């Protein structure tokens, strides 16, 4: 994982390199020879709410083992989300260098020692670069993609990158990146996992072409209507809620368990570091829609607005509710 933005050519060659590694490891070492029919892939750009979606997906898929509320079950205190970071419950295939012996986790086992109905795998890789075994329709595995409006995505990324760059182990000489500099990189598409626009449009177009394979969701929608979106994700994954569950308030319980306020205040997310790198608490900053208003200058707002119109034009993808 690089913690600095890089020039376009470097970024391209890095993503090619990363993607090669992912193909090799995803297909051979980690998921058997191919992605499996029951895999659920959580795909995002960094700072789009990845950790939130991971928590939600885990809670939805594993709800028969782990009830999400203390009022519905005395086993609630055993819920893995209370003691394990969502980042570890749904591991990335992208960060091999952070795992012991530089090996990706064994996705054939899961960290909670029970038979999960499906394997949950996370990635930041753009859609065209995913391994074929995930993309082909012959494999029934599904992808849930969460995107975030570019203004908030950029602001959150810039703040996070400067936290990461201040870490001695990531070898960036503590050099922080000015907002102007970071903004230019963002607009030029110089990002670790490729340009923002290409990333969101890649998954967006695939979700239209193949809605049973790719579910496209927005951070802003999840914030606005958490229960509706939780149900939507559950239905898409084939784990829809029964009317009995709905009457018992299971959807609300899962939304509350995975809410920003709840996750942020759990000891596991307040303390310690993620795999010896960044502090866990840095993954829970404000969790708001529209916080970009506190950072972007009027010129930046105008520039991003223009870019958004240009890049998304004709795609059908719009961001309507990103204003505070
Ligand atoms: P902010 O920096 O705007 O607060 P990622 O997991 O992709 O790195 O995304 C991190 C962003 O999601 C941060 O945004 C973080 O605060 C926010 N976030 C984390 N958990 C959340 C939750 N349960 N609900 C809403 N936002 C959450």
mmCIF file of C-alpha atoms and ligand atoms in Angstrom:
data_model
loop_
_atom_site.group_PDB
_atom_site.id
_atom_site.type_symbol
_atom_site.label_atom_id
_atom_site.label_comp_id
_atom_site.label_asym_id
_atom_site.label_seq_id
_atom_site.Cartn_x
_atom_site.Cartn_y
_atom_site.Cartn_z
ATOM 1 C CA UNK A 1 0.000 0.000 0.000
ATOM 2 C CA UNK A 2 1.426 3.324 -0.954
ATOM 3 C CA UNK A 3 0.548 6.218 1.251
ATOM 4 C CA UNK A 4 1.461 8.965 -1.128
ATOM 5 C CA UNK A 5 -0.182 9.969 -4.320
ATOM 6 C CA UNK A 6 1.963 9.351 -7.353
ATOM 7 C CA UNK A 7 2.327 10.573 -10.863
ATOM 8 C CA UNK A 8 -0.065 9.074 -13.353
ATOM 9 C CA UNK A 9 2.400 6.737 -14.982
ATOM 10 C CA UNK A 10 3.512 5.372 -11.643
ATOM 11 C CA UNK A 11 -0.066 4.891 -10.588
ATOM 12 C CA UNK A 12 -0.903 3.017 -13.728
ATOM 13 C CA UNK A 13 2.038 0.738 -13.440
ATOM 14 C CA UNK A 14 1.342 0.196 -9.750
ATOM 15 C CA UNK A 15 -2.244 -0.763 -10.340
ATOM 16 C CA UNK A 16 -1.237 -3.163 -13.056
ATOM 17 C CA UNK A 17 1.257 -4.709 -10.711
ATOM 18 C CA UNK A 18 -1.204 -4.901 -7.837
ATOM 19 C CA UNK A 19 -3.852 -6.393 -10.039
ATOM 20 C CA UNK A 20 -1.518 -9.088 -11.297
ATOM 21 C CA UNK A 21 -0.809 -10.011 -7.725
ATOM 22 C CA UNK A 22 -4.469 -10.066 -6.871
ATOM 23 C CA UNK A 23 -5.283 -12.346 -9.779
ATOM 24 C CA UNK A 24 -2.574 -14.767 -8.826
ATOM 25 C CA UNK A 25 -3.383 -14.830 -5.173
ATOM 26 C CA UNK A 26 -7.117 -14.673 -5.463
ATOM 27 C CA UNK A 27 -7.250 -17.528 -7.911
ATOM 28 C CA UNK A 28 -4.528 -19.788 -6.604
ATOM 29 C CA UNK A 29 -3.609 -19.290 -2.997
ATOM 30 C CA UNK A 30 -6.608 -17.809 -1.404
ATOM 31 C CA UNK A 31 -9.883 -18.749 -2.898
ATOM 32 C CA UNK A 32 -9.063 -22.096 -4.351
ATOM 33 C CA UNK A 33 -8.617 -21.998 -8.081
ATOM 34 C CA UNK A 34 -11.445 -19.559 -8.700
ATOM 35 C CA UNK A 35 -13.824 -17.239 -6.991
ATOM 36 C CA UNK A 36 -16.616 -19.339 -5.599
ATOM 37 C CA UNK A 37 -20.342 -19.118 -6.366
ATOM 38 C CA UNK A 38 -21.071 -17.953 -2.864
ATOM 39 C CA UNK A 39 -18.381 -15.281 -2.548
ATOM 40 C CA UNK A 40 -19.514 -11.771 -1.797
ATOM 41 C CA UNK A 41 -17.101 -9.105 -2.928
ATOM 42 C CA UNK A 42 -17.160 -5.734 -1.157
ATOM 43 C CA UNK A 43 -15.739 -3.178 -3.581
ATOM 44 C CA UNK A 44 -15.023 0.484 -2.849
ATOM 45 C CA UNK A 45 -12.589 3.291 -3.323
ATOM 46 C CA UNK A 46 -10.742 4.134 -0.106
ATOM 47 C CA UNK A 47 -12.700 6.549 2.111
ATOM 48 C CA UNK A 48 -16.072 5.673 0.626
ATOM 49 C CA UNK A 49 -17.335 3.931 3.749
ATOM 50 C CA UNK A 50 -15.627 0.581 3.192
ATOM 51 C CA UNK A 51 -15.525 -0.243 6.883
ATOM 52 C CA UNK A 52 -19.245 0.497 7.199
ATOM 53 C CA UNK A 53 -20.170 -1.750 4.303
ATOM 54 C CA UNK A 54 -17.923 -4.493 5.657
ATOM 55 C CA UNK A 55 -19.679 -4.327 9.018
ATOM 56 C CA UNK A 56 -23.120 -4.344 7.412
ATOM 57 C CA UNK A 57 -22.328 -7.231 5.086
ATOM 58 C CA UNK A 58 -20.866 -9.270 7.929
ATOM 59 C CA UNK A 59 -23.841 -8.605 10.203
ATOM 60 C CA UNK A 60 -26.371 -9.388 7.463
ATOM 61 C CA UNK A 61 -24.744 -12.576 6.226
ATOM 62 C CA UNK A 62 -23.971 -14.005 9.650
ATOM 63 C CA UNK A 63 -27.102 -12.948 11.519
ATOM 64 C CA UNK A 64 -28.292 -16.457 12.241
ATOM 65 C CA UNK A 65 -25.049 -17.127 14.145
ATOM 66 C CA UNK A 66 -24.721 -13.691 15.642
ATOM 67 C CA UNK A 67 -27.842 -11.782 16.670
ATOM 68 C CA UNK A 68 -27.369 -8.018 16.405
ATOM 69 C CA UNK A 69 -29.169 -6.861 19.516
ATOM 70 C CA UNK A 70 -28.940 -7.536 23.236
ATOM 71 C CA UNK A 71 -32.707 -7.328 23.544
ATOM 72 C CA UNK A 72 -33.253 -10.161 21.069
ATOM 73 C CA UNK A 73 -30.589 -12.513 22.347
ATOM 74 C CA UNK A 74 -28.283 -13.028 25.253
ATOM 75 C CA UNK A 75 -25.620 -14.139 22.755
ATOM 76 C CA UNK A 76 -25.318 -10.578 21.487
ATOM 77 C CA UNK A 77 -22.156 -9.957 23.491
ATOM 78 C CA UNK A 78 -20.473 -12.650 21.375
ATOM 79 C CA UNK A 79 -21.015 -10.713 18.175
ATOM 80 C CA UNK A 80 -17.630 -10.514 16.416
ATOM 81 C CA UNK A 81 -18.206 -6.871 15.453
ATOM 82 C CA UNK A 82 -17.969 -5.978 19.135
ATOM 83 C CA UNK A 83 -14.395 -7.221 19.427
ATOM 84 C CA UNK A 84 -12.894 -7.544 15.928
ATOM 85 C CA UNK A 85 -12.347 -4.697 13.489
ATOM 86 C CA UNK A 86 -14.606 -4.932 10.425
ATOM 87 C CA UNK A 87 -11.398 -4.526 8.439
ATOM 88 C CA UNK A 88 -10.310 -7.949 9.683
ATOM 89 C CA UNK A 89 -13.701 -9.623 9.573
ATOM 90 C CA UNK A 90 -13.841 -8.868 5.852
ATOM 91 C CA UNK A 91 -10.216 -8.887 4.741
ATOM 92 C CA UNK A 92 -8.804 -7.136 1.718
ATOM 93 C CA UNK A 93 -7.188 -9.036 -1.095
ATOM 94 C CA UNK A 94 -5.246 -5.913 -1.972
ATOM 95 C CA UNK A 95 -2.775 -5.521 0.892
ATOM 96 C CA UNK A 96 -0.684 -8.647 0.893
ATOM 97 C CA UNK A 97 2.313 -6.889 2.403
ATOM 98 C CA UNK A 98 0.397 -6.199 5.604
ATOM 99 C CA UNK A 99 -0.300 -9.833 6.387
ATOM 100 C CA UNK A 100 2.053 -12.256 8.131
ATOM 101 C CA UNK A 101 4.794 -13.540 5.804
ATOM 102 C CA UNK A 102 3.422 -11.274 3.084
ATOM 103 C CA UNK A 103 0.691 -13.798 2.446
ATOM 104 C CA UNK A 104 -2.915 -12.920 2.002
ATOM 105 C CA UNK A 105 -5.325 -14.408 4.495
ATOM 106 C CA UNK A 106 -6.695 -17.829 3.853
ATOM 107 C CA UNK A 107 -10.142 -16.916 2.638
ATOM 108 C CA UNK A 108 -11.259 -20.512 2.883
ATOM 109 C CA UNK A 109 -11.460 -20.041 6.647
ATOM 110 C CA UNK A 110 -13.061 -17.130 8.318
ATOM 111 C CA UNK A 111 -11.868 -15.381 11.402
ATOM 112 C CA UNK A 112 -14.892 -16.364 13.467
ATOM 113 C CA UNK A 113 -14.575 -20.132 13.222
ATOM 114 C CA UNK A 114 -18.034 -20.933 12.087
ATOM 115 C CA UNK A 115 -19.337 -21.942 8.700
ATOM 116 C CA UNK A 116 -20.333 -18.696 7.118
ATOM 117 C CA UNK A 117 -22.926 -18.949 4.327
ATOM 118 C CA UNK A 118 -20.464 -17.131 2.079
ATOM 119 C CA UNK A 119 -16.970 -15.768 2.012
ATOM 120 C CA UNK A 120 -16.685 -12.023 2.349
ATOM 121 C CA UNK A 121 -13.788 -10.510 0.438
ATOM 122 C CA UNK A 122 -12.948 -6.816 0.097
ATOM 123 C CA UNK A 123 -11.145 -4.979 -2.651
ATOM 124 C CA UNK A 124 -10.386 -1.474 -3.886
ATOM 125 C CA UNK A 125 -9.453 -2.750 -7.344
ATOM 126 C CA UNK A 126 -11.318 -1.186 -10.312
ATOM 127 C CA UNK A 127 -13.918 -3.386 -11.995
ATOM 128 C CA UNK A 128 -12.018 -4.076 -15.246
ATOM 129 C CA UNK A 129 -9.023 -5.290 -13.251
ATOM 130 C CA UNK A 130 -10.883 -7.853 -11.154
ATOM 131 C CA UNK A 131 -9.937 -11.473 -11.767
ATOM 132 C CA UNK A 132 -12.013 -13.107 -14.501
ATOM 133 C CA UNK A 133 -13.325 -15.727 -12.105
ATOM 134 C CA UNK A 134 -15.157 -12.976 -10.233
ATOM 135 C CA UNK A 135 -16.456 -11.191 -13.315
ATOM 136 C CA UNK A 136 -17.777 -14.043 -15.411
ATOM 137 C CA UNK A 137 -21.486 -14.648 -15.088
ATOM 138 C CA UNK A 138 -20.836 -18.391 -14.874
ATOM 139 C CA UNK A 139 -19.635 -17.711 -11.325
ATOM 140 C CA UNK A 140 -22.557 -16.609 -9.242
ATOM 141 C CA UNK A 141 -20.478 -14.591 -6.819
ATOM 142 C CA UNK A 142 -21.800 -11.094 -6.261
ATOM 143 C CA UNK A 143 -20.283 -7.670 -5.866
ATOM 144 C CA UNK A 144 -21.591 -4.836 -3.696
ATOM 145 C CA UNK A 145 -20.009 -1.512 -4.620
ATOM 146 C CA UNK A 146 -20.252 1.527 -2.370
ATOM 147 C CA UNK A 147 -19.317 4.922 -3.734
ATOM 148 C CA UNK A 148 -19.290 8.356 -2.152
ATOM 149 C CA UNK A 149 -19.707 11.799 -3.644
ATOM 150 C CA UNK A 150 -16.357 13.068 -4.936
ATOM 151 C CA UNK A 151 -16.256 16.103 -2.658
ATOM 152 C CA UNK A 152 -16.490 14.075 0.558
ATOM 153 C CA UNK A 153 -14.392 11.282 -0.853
ATOM 154 C CA UNK A 154 -11.597 13.693 -1.651
ATOM 155 C CA UNK A 155 -11.750 15.555 1.696
ATOM 156 C CA UNK A 156 -11.791 12.352 3.719
ATOM 157 C CA UNK A 157 -8.950 10.913 1.647
ATOM 158 C CA UNK A 158 -6.777 13.987 1.993
ATOM 159 C CA UNK A 159 -7.180 14.090 5.778
ATOM 160 C CA UNK A 160 -6.557 10.370 6.066
ATOM 161 C CA UNK A 161 -3.515 10.393 3.800
ATOM 162 C CA UNK A 162 -1.854 13.019 5.916
ATOM 163 C CA UNK A 163 -2.410 10.876 9.019
ATOM 164 C CA UNK A 164 -0.887 7.946 7.176
ATOM 165 C CA UNK A 165 2.012 9.985 5.846
ATOM 166 C CA UNK A 166 2.872 11.033 9.396
ATOM 167 C CA UNK A 167 3.560 7.426 10.353
ATOM 168 C CA UNK A 168 7.282 6.684 10.498
ATOM 169 C CA UNK A 169 6.832 3.049 9.446
ATOM 170 C CA UNK A 170 5.285 4.105 6.162
ATOM 171 C CA UNK A 171 8.458 5.960 5.357
ATOM 172 C CA UNK A 172 7.084 9.209 4.084
ATOM 173 C CA UNK A 173 9.361 11.460 6.109
ATOM 174 C CA UNK A 174 6.306 12.944 7.787
ATOM 175 C CA UNK A 175 5.780 15.130 4.722
ATOM 176 C CA UNK A 176 2.199 16.239 4.651
ATOM 177 C CA UNK A 177 0.454 16.906 1.387
ATOM 178 C CA UNK A 178 -1.121 20.317 0.972
ATOM 179 C CA UNK A 179 -4.767 20.382 0.039
ATOM 180 C CA UNK A 180 -3.957 22.161 -3.232
ATOM 181 C CA UNK A 181 -1.488 19.475 -4.187
ATOM 182 C CA UNK A 182 -3.803 16.647 -3.211
ATOM 183 C CA UNK A 183 -6.663 18.282 -5.096
ATOM 184 C CA UNK A 184 -4.625 18.481 -8.291
ATOM 185 C CA UNK A 185 -3.742 14.808 -7.992
ATOM 186 C CA UNK A 186 -7.390 13.896 -7.414
ATOM 187 C CA UNK A 187 -8.597 15.903 -10.421
ATOM 188 C CA UNK A 188 -5.833 14.464 -12.601
ATOM 189 C CA UNK A 189 -6.853 10.956 -11.590
ATOM 190 C CA UNK A 190 -3.606 10.239 -9.785
ATOM 191 C CA UNK A 191 -4.783 7.825 -7.131
ATOM 192 C CA UNK A 192 -3.751 4.527 -5.714
ATOM 193 C CA UNK A 193 -6.567 2.569 -7.321
ATOM 194 C CA UNK A 194 -6.967 4.713 -10.405
ATOM 195 C CA UNK A 195 -9.013 7.812 -11.139
ATOM 196 C CA UNK A 196 -12.159 8.314 -9.064
ATOM 197 C CA UNK A 197 -14.353 8.688 -12.161
ATOM 198 C CA UNK A 198 -13.136 5.546 -13.851
ATOM 199 C CA UNK A 199 -13.550 3.586 -10.642
ATOM 200 C CA UNK A 200 -17.150 4.580 -9.951
ATOM 201 C CA UNK A 201 -18.182 4.440 -13.601
ATOM 202 C CA UNK A 202 -16.629 0.992 -14.044
ATOM 203 C CA UNK A 203 -18.827 -0.509 -11.341
ATOM 204 C CA UNK A 204 -21.807 1.699 -12.219
ATOM 205 C CA UNK A 205 -21.897 0.541 -15.834
ATOM 206 C CA UNK A 206 -21.521 -3.073 -14.822
ATOM 207 C CA UNK A 207 -24.346 -2.743 -12.302
ATOM 208 C CA UNK A 208 -26.623 -1.558 -15.107
ATOM 209 C CA UNK A 209 -25.493 -4.263 -17.510
ATOM 210 C CA UNK A 210 -25.599 -6.979 -14.948
ATOM 211 C CA UNK A 211 -27.783 -6.016 -11.972
ATOM 212 C CA UNK A 212 -27.809 -9.525 -10.523
ATOM 213 C CA UNK A 213 -24.047 -9.486 -10.325
ATOM 214 C CA UNK A 214 -23.241 -5.955 -9.172
ATOM 215 C CA UNK A 215 -25.188 -3.843 -6.697
ATOM 216 C CA UNK A 216 -24.220 -0.172 -6.810
ATOM 217 C CA UNK A 217 -24.924 1.840 -3.685
ATOM 218 C CA UNK A 218 -24.048 5.271 -2.402
ATOM 219 C CA UNK A 219 -22.749 6.332 1.004
ATOM 220 C CA UNK A 220 -25.257 9.175 0.951
ATOM 221 C CA UNK A 221 -28.159 6.752 0.461
ATOM 222 C CA UNK A 222 -26.963 4.559 3.291
ATOM 223 C CA UNK A 223 -26.841 7.607 5.553
ATOM 224 C CA UNK A 224 -30.253 8.824 4.478
ATOM 225 C CA UNK A 225 -32.119 5.546 4.626
ATOM 226 C CA UNK A 226 -30.021 2.964 6.455
ATOM 227 C CA UNK A 227 -32.836 0.456 6.908
ATOM 228 C CA UNK A 228 -33.970 0.539 3.288
ATOM 229 C CA UNK A 229 -30.419 0.125 2.041
ATOM 230 C CA UNK A 230 -29.657 -2.614 4.554
ATOM 231 C CA UNK A 231 -32.667 -4.530 3.228
ATOM 232 C CA UNK A 232 -31.594 -3.868 -0.342
ATOM 233 C CA UNK A 233 -28.126 -5.258 0.290
ATOM 234 C CA UNK A 234 -29.542 -8.288 2.093
ATOM 235 C CA UNK A 235 -31.947 -9.071 -0.738
ATOM 236 C CA UNK A 236 -29.231 -8.696 -3.345
ATOM 237 C CA UNK A 237 -26.986 -11.141 -1.510
ATOM 238 C CA UNK A 238 -29.789 -13.688 -1.340
ATOM 239 C CA UNK A 239 -30.170 -13.209 2.421
ATOM 240 C CA UNK A 240 -33.319 -11.075 2.437
ATOM 241 C CA UNK A 241 -35.101 -10.531 5.739
ATOM 242 C CA UNK A 242 -38.216 -12.587 6.458
ATOM 243 C CA UNK A 243 -41.345 -10.765 7.620
ATOM 244 C CA UNK A 244 -40.804 -12.322 11.009
ATOM 245 C CA UNK A 245 -37.326 -10.822 11.183
ATOM 246 C CA UNK A 246 -38.659 -7.469 10.061
ATOM 247 C CA UNK A 247 -41.332 -7.569 12.743
ATOM 248 C CA UNK A 248 -38.718 -8.435 15.323
ATOM 249 C CA UNK A 249 -36.705 -5.363 14.348
ATOM 250 C CA UNK A 250 -33.683 -7.265 13.001
ATOM 251 C CA UNK A 251 -33.099 -4.707 10.229
ATOM 252 C CA UNK A 252 -33.028 -1.851 12.748
ATOM 253 C CA UNK A 253 -30.752 -3.854 15.035
ATOM 254 C CA UNK A 254 -28.225 -4.405 12.245
ATOM 255 C CA UNK A 255 -28.349 -0.732 11.182
ATOM 256 C CA UNK A 256 -27.765 0.359 14.772
ATOM 257 C CA UNK A 257 -24.984 -2.140 15.366
ATOM 258 C CA UNK A 258 -23.185 -0.853 12.262
ATOM 259 C CA UNK A 259 -23.940 2.832 12.773
ATOM 260 C CA UNK A 260 -21.078 5.283 12.928
ATOM 261 C CA UNK A 261 -21.808 6.174 16.540
ATOM 262 C CA UNK A 262 -21.845 2.571 17.671
ATOM 263 C CA UNK A 263 -18.798 1.337 15.769
ATOM 264 C CA UNK A 264 -16.728 4.406 16.554
ATOM 265 C CA UNK A 265 -17.238 3.948 20.283
ATOM 266 C CA UNK A 266 -16.298 0.289 20.506
ATOM 267 C CA UNK A 267 -12.953 -0.340 22.193
ATOM 268 C CA UNK A 268 -11.726 -2.388 19.266
ATOM 269 C CA UNK A 269 -12.214 0.556 16.922
ATOM 270 C CA UNK A 270 -10.998 3.202 19.364
ATOM 271 C CA UNK A 271 -7.715 1.596 20.308
ATOM 272 C CA UNK A 272 -4.795 -0.141 18.672
ATOM 273 C CA UNK A 273 -3.636 -0.111 15.104
ATOM 274 C CA UNK A 274 -4.692 -1.950 12.002
ATOM 275 C CA UNK A 275 -2.022 -4.556 11.338
ATOM 276 C CA UNK A 276 0.639 -2.365 12.900
ATOM 277 C CA UNK A 277 -0.049 0.523 10.546
ATOM 278 C CA UNK A 278 -2.581 3.264 11.049
ATOM 279 C CA UNK A 279 -4.563 3.670 14.265
ATOM 280 C CA UNK A 280 -7.975 2.034 14.151
ATOM 281 C CA UNK A 281 -9.672 5.221 15.309
ATOM 282 C CA UNK A 282 -8.599 6.989 12.095
ATOM 283 C CA UNK A 283 -11.141 4.930 10.158
ATOM 284 C CA UNK A 284 -13.922 6.664 12.093
ATOM 285 C CA UNK A 285 -13.579 10.394 11.705
ATOM 286 C CA UNK A 286 -16.873 12.270 11.275
ATOM 287 C CA UNK A 287 -19.007 9.968 9.180
ATOM 288 C CA UNK A 288 -21.070 12.794 7.717
ATOM 289 C CA UNK A 289 -22.375 13.792 4.332
ATOM 290 C CA UNK A 290 -21.231 17.244 3.234
ATOM 291 C CA UNK A 291 -18.259 17.728 5.552
ATOM 292 C CA UNK A 292 -16.359 18.830 2.426
ATOM 293 C CA UNK A 293 -17.927 22.253 2.963
ATOM 294 C CA UNK A 294 -15.435 22.741 5.783
ATOM 295 C CA UNK A 295 -12.438 22.158 3.555
ATOM 296 C CA UNK A 296 -12.935 22.872 -0.135
ATOM 297 C CA UNK A 297 -12.324 26.388 -1.415
ATOM 298 C CA UNK A 298 -14.880 28.031 -3.773
ATOM 299 C CA UNK A 299 -12.536 27.374 -6.704
ATOM 300 C CA UNK A 300 -12.182 23.719 -5.782
ATOM 301 C CA UNK A 301 -15.960 23.387 -5.493
ATOM 302 C CA UNK A 302 -16.402 24.894 -8.935
ATOM 303 C CA UNK A 303 -13.694 22.728 -10.447
ATOM 304 C CA UNK A 304 -15.107 19.513 -8.998
ATOM 305 C CA UNK A 305 -18.591 20.468 -10.046
ATOM 306 C CA UNK A 306 -17.421 20.969 -13.620
ATOM 307 C CA UNK A 307 -15.486 17.711 -13.584
ATOM 308 C CA UNK A 308 -18.460 15.856 -12.195
ATOM 309 C CA UNK A 309 -20.687 17.150 -14.982
ATOM 310 C CA UNK A 310 -18.115 16.327 -17.639
ATOM 311 C CA UNK A 311 -17.128 12.868 -16.429
ATOM 312 C CA UNK A 312 -20.559 11.585 -15.448
ATOM 313 C CA UNK A 313 -22.351 13.123 -18.419
ATOM 314 C CA UNK A 314 -24.631 10.621 -20.133
ATOM 315 C CA UNK A 315 -23.863 7.842 -17.650
ATOM 316 C CA UNK A 316 -27.062 8.220 -15.626
ATOM 317 C CA UNK A 317 -24.995 8.398 -12.436
ATOM 318 C CA UNK A 318 -25.810 11.488 -10.391
ATOM 319 C CA UNK A 319 -25.051 12.643 -6.881
ATOM 320 C CA UNK A 320 -28.094 14.483 -5.628
ATOM 321 C CA UNK A 321 -27.881 14.462 -1.898
ATOM 322 C CA UNK A 322 -24.294 15.264 -1.115
ATOM 323 C CA UNK A 323 -25.028 18.697 0.318
ATOM 324 C CA UNK A 324 -25.222 19.018 4.095
HETATM 325 P P1 LIG B 1 -14.987 10.699 7.081
HETATM 326 O O1 LIG B 1 -13.504 10.844 6.972
HETATM 327 O O2 LIG B 1 -15.713 11.640 6.170
HETATM 328 O O3 LIG B 1 -15.480 10.804 8.476
HETATM 329 P P2 LIG B 1 -13.276 3.855 4.475
HETATM 330 O O4 LIG B 1 -13.766 2.820 5.428
HETATM 331 O O5 LIG B 1 -13.576 3.553 3.051
HETATM 332 O O6 LIG B 1 -11.868 4.189 4.738
HETATM 333 O O7 LIG B 1 -14.137 5.188 4.751
HETATM 334 C C1 LIG B 1 -13.919 5.964 5.887
HETATM 335 C C2 LIG B 1 -15.005 7.016 5.958
HETATM 336 O O8 LIG B 1 -16.241 6.385 6.348
HETATM 337 C C3 LIG B 1 -14.708 8.057 7.017
HETATM 338 O O9 LIG B 1 -15.358 9.245 6.569
HETATM 339 C C4 LIG B 1 -15.393 7.437 8.228
HETATM 340 O O10 LIG B 1 -15.640 8.337 9.276
HETATM 341 C C5 LIG B 1 -16.672 6.944 7.590
HETATM 342 N N1 LIG B 1 -17.329 5.866 8.357
HETATM 343 C C6 LIG B 1 -16.771 4.835 9.020
HETATM 344 N N2 LIG B 1 -17.716 4.063 9.571
HETATM 345 C C7 LIG B 1 -18.897 4.619 9.285
HETATM 346 C C8 LIG B 1 -20.253 4.272 9.608
HETATM 347 N N3 LIG B 1 -20.565 3.224 10.337
HETATM 348 N N4 LIG B 1 -21.219 5.079 9.130
HETATM 349 C C9 LIG B 1 -20.938 6.169 8.378
HETATM 350 N N5 LIG B 1 -19.674 6.541 8.046
HETATM 351 C C10 LIG B 1 -18.655 5.770 8.491
#
